[in-house]
Coordinates of C-alpha atoms and ligand atoms in Angstrom, one line a residue:
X666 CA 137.2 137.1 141.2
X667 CA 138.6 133.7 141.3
X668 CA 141.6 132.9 140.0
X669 CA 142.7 130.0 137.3
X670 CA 138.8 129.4 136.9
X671 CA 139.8 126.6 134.5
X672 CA 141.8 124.5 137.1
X673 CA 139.0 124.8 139.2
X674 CA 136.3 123.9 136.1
X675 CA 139.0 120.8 135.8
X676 CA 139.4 119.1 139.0
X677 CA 135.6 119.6 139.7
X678 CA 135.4 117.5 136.2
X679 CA 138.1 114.9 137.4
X680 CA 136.1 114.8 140.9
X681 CA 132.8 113.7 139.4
X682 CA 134.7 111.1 136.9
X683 CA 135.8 109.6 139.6
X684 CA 132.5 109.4 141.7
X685 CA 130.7 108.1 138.6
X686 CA 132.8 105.0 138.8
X687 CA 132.7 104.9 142.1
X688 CA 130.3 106.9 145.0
X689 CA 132.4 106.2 148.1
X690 CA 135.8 106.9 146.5
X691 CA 136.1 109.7 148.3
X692 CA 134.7 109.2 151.4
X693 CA 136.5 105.9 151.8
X694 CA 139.9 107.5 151.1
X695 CA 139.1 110.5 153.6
X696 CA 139.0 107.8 156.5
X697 CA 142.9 106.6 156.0
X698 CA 145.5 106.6 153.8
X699 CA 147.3 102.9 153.1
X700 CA 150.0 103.2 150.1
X701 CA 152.3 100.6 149.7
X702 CA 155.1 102.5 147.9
X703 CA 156.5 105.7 148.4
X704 CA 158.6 107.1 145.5
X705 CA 161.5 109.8 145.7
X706 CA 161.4 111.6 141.7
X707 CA 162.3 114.2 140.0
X708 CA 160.3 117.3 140.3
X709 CA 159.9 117.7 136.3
X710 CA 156.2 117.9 135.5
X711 CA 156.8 115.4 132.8
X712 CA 157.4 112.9 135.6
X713 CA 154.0 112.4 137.6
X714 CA 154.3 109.3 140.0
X715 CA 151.1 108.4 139.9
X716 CA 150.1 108.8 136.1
X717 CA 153.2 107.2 134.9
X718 CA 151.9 104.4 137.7
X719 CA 148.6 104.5 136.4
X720 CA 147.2 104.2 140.6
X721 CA 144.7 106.0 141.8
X722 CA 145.0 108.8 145.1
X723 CA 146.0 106.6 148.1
X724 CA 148.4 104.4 146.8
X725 CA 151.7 106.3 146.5
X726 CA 153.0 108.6 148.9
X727 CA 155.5 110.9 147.2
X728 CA 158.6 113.0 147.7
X729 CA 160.0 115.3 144.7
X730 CA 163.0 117.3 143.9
X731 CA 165.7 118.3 141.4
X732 CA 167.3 115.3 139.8
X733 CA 165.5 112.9 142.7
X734 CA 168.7 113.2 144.9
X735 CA 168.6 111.8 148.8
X736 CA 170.8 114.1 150.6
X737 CA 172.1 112.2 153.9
X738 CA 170.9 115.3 156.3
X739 CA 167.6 116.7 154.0
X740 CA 165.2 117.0 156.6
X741 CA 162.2 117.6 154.8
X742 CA 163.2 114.1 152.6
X743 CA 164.1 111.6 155.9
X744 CA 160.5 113.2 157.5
X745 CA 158.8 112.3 154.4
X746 CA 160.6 108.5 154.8
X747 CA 159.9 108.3 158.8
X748 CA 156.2 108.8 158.1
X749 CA 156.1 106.4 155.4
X750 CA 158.4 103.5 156.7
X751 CA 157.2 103.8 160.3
X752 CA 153.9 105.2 160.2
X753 CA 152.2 104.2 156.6
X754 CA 154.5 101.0 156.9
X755 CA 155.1 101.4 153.2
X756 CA 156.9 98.0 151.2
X757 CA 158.4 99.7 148.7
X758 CA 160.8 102.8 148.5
X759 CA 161.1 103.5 144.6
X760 CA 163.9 106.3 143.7
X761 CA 162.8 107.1 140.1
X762 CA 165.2 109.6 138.2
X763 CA 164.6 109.6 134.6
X764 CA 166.6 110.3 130.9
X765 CA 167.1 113.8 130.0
X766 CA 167.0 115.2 133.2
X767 CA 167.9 119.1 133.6
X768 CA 168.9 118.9 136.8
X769 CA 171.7 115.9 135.5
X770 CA 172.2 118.3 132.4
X771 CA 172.8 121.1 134.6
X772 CA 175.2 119.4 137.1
X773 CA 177.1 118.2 134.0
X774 CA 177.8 121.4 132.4
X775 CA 180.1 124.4 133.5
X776 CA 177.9 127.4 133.8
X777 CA 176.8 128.7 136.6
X778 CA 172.9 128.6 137.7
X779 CA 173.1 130.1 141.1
X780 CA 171.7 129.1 143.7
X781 CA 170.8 125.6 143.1
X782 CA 174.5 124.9 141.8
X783 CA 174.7 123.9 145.7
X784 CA 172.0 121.3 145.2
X785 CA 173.2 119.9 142.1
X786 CA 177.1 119.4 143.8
X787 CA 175.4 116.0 144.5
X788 CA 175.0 115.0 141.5
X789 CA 178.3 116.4 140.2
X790 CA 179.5 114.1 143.4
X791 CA 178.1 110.7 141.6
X792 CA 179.6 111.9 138.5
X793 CA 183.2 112.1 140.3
X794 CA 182.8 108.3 141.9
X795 CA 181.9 107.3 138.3
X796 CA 184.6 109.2 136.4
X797 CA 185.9 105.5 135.2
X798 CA 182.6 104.4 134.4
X799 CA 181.8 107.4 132.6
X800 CA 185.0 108.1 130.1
X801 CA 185.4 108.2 126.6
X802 CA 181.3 108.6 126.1
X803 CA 180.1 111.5 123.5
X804 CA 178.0 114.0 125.6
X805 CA 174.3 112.2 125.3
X806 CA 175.5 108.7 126.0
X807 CA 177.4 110.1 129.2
X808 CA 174.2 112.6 130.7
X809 CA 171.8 109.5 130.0
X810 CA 174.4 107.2 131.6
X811 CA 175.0 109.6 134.8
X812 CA 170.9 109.4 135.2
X813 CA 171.2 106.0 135.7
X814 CA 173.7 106.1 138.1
X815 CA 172.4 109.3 139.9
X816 CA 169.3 106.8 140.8
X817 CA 172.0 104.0 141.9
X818 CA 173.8 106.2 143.7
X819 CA 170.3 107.4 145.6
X820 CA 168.9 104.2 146.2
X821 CA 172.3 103.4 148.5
X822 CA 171.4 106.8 150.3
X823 CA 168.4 105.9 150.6
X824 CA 169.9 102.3 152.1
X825 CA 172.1 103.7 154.4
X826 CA 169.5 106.1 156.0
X827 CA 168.9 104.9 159.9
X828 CA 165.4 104.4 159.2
X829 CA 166.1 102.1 156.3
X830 CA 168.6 100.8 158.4
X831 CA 166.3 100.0 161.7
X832 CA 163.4 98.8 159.2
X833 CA 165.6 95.9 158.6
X834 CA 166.9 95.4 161.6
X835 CA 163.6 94.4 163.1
X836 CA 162.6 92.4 160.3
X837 CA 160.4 94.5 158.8
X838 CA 159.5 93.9 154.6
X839 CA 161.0 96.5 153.1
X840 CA 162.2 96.8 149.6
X841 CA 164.2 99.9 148.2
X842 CA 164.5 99.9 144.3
X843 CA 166.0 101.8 141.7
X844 CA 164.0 102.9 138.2
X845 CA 164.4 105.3 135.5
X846 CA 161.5 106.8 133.0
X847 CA 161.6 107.5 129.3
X848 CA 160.0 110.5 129.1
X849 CA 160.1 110.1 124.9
X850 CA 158.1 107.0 125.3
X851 CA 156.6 106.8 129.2
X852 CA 158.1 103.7 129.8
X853 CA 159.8 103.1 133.5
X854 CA 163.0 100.7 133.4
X855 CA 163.9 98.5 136.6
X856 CA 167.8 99.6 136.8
X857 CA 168.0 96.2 138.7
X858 CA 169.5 98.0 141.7
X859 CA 167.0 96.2 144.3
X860 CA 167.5 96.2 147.8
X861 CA 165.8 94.4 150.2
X862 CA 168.2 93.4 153.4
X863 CA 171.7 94.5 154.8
X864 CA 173.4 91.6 153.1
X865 CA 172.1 93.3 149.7
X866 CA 173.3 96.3 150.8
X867 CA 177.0 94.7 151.3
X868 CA 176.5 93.3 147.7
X869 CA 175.0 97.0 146.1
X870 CA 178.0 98.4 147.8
X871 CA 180.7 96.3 146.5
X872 CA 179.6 96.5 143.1
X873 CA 179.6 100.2 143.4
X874 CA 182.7 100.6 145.1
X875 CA 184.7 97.5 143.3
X876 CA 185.6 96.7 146.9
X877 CA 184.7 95.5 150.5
X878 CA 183.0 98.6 151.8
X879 CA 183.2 99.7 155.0
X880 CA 183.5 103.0 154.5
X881 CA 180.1 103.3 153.4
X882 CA 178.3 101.8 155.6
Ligands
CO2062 CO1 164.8 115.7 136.2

C-alpha cells in the first residue's frame, strides 16, 4: 500500500502544471543546475526559500536549520557553501532568519529543551555580544530585535568562512547579505548588512564591534 497517497496525487498535479506551461522544464533542468543565490534559513516550514522568492526549481540552492545559525566548524553547512561558491559559482549568499523565530524564542528563555540547548548556545552567544544593544526592551521588542541581529551576526560568519574569504581574494563576485521575513505578512526586509569585499567586512565589523577589529578577522 503506498503511503501519504495524497502527497503523491500532489506533486504529480504540481508536475503537470508545470509541464503545461512549459514541456522541456524538466528535461532542461535535469541537464544542470545554475542558481545564482544560495540562502542559509531557518528550518520553520513557514519559511520556504523558494515560495517566499517566488523562483522556480534551479534557481536557489539552499541550506536550513534552527534559527539559520552558521557555526564556524558545521561541516555539513561550509560543504553546502564549497559546492555553491566554488562549484555552482553562486553571486549571492542570502542568510534569511525571520521574526518570531522559536529557535530565537527558545535561546532567549530559561528552560531547558535538551538536546538542541547546545545548538541554540549560538544564539544565546549573539544575545551576549548585544547585551547593550538589547537592554531596557519589553520581551517582544527584544526576541524580534535579537532575530535581526542573529542574521547580522551570521552573515559575518558567513564572511569570515575561508571560502568566503578565498572567493574574494581572487576577485571573484560575490555578495553575502543579510534579510529577515515577516511571517505575519510574507514580506522579506534587507537588514542592510551587505557584504561584498574584505574592506566591507572591516566596515561590518567595526560597526558590530564599536571598534578596529582584529580579533575577528
Ligand atoms: Co526560526
Amino acid at each position: 500500500m503506498k503511503k501519504l497517497k495524497h502527497i503523491f496525487d500532489s506533486n504529480k498535479a504540481w508536475a503537470q502544471s508545470i509541464i503545461e506551461n512549459d514541456p522541456d522544464f524538466f528535461s532542461n533542468l535535469a541537464k544542470q543546475q545554475t542558481p545564482e543565490y544560495l540562502w542559509i534559513g531557518c528550518s520553520d516550514s513557514r519559511v520556504p526559500a523558494n515560495q517566499i522568492m517566488n523562483l522556480p526549481p534551479g534557481e536557489v540552492f539552499v541550506h536550513r536549520n534552527i534559527a539559520n545559525v552558521v557555526v564556524h566548524t558545521d561541516m555539513n553547512l561550509l560543504s553546502v557553501m564549497q559546492y555553491a561558491v566554488e562549484v555552482l559559482k553562486v553571486k549571492h549568499i542570502i542568510v534569511c532568519g525571520h521574526y518570531g523565530c522559536g529557535g530565537v524564542k527558545a535561546a532567549m528563555d530559561p528552560d531547558e529543551h535538551g538536546l538542541i540547548d547546545n545548538w541554540l548556545r549560538h544564539i544565546r552567544d549573539v544575545g551576549r555580544f548585544n547585551a547593550l544593544k538589547l537592554q531596557d526592551m519589553d520581551e517582544d521588542t527584544m526576541i524580534d530585535r535579537m532575530c535581526e541581529l542573529n542574521v547580522v551576526e551570521q552573515v559575518s560568519n558567513v564572511c569570515n568562512t575561508t571560502i568566503v574569504q578565498h572567493a574574494w581574494k581572487r576577485g571573484a563576485e560575490l555578495c553575502v547579505h543579510g534579510w529577515i521575513y515577516n511571517i505575519e505578512n510574507g514580506i522579506l526586509k534587507d537588514l542592510d548588512a551587505c557584504v561584498d569585499s574584505l574592506q566591507q567586512l572591516d566596515d561590518l565589523n567595526r560597526e558590530k564591534w564599536g571598534m578596529l577589529s582584529t580579533l575577528n578577522k
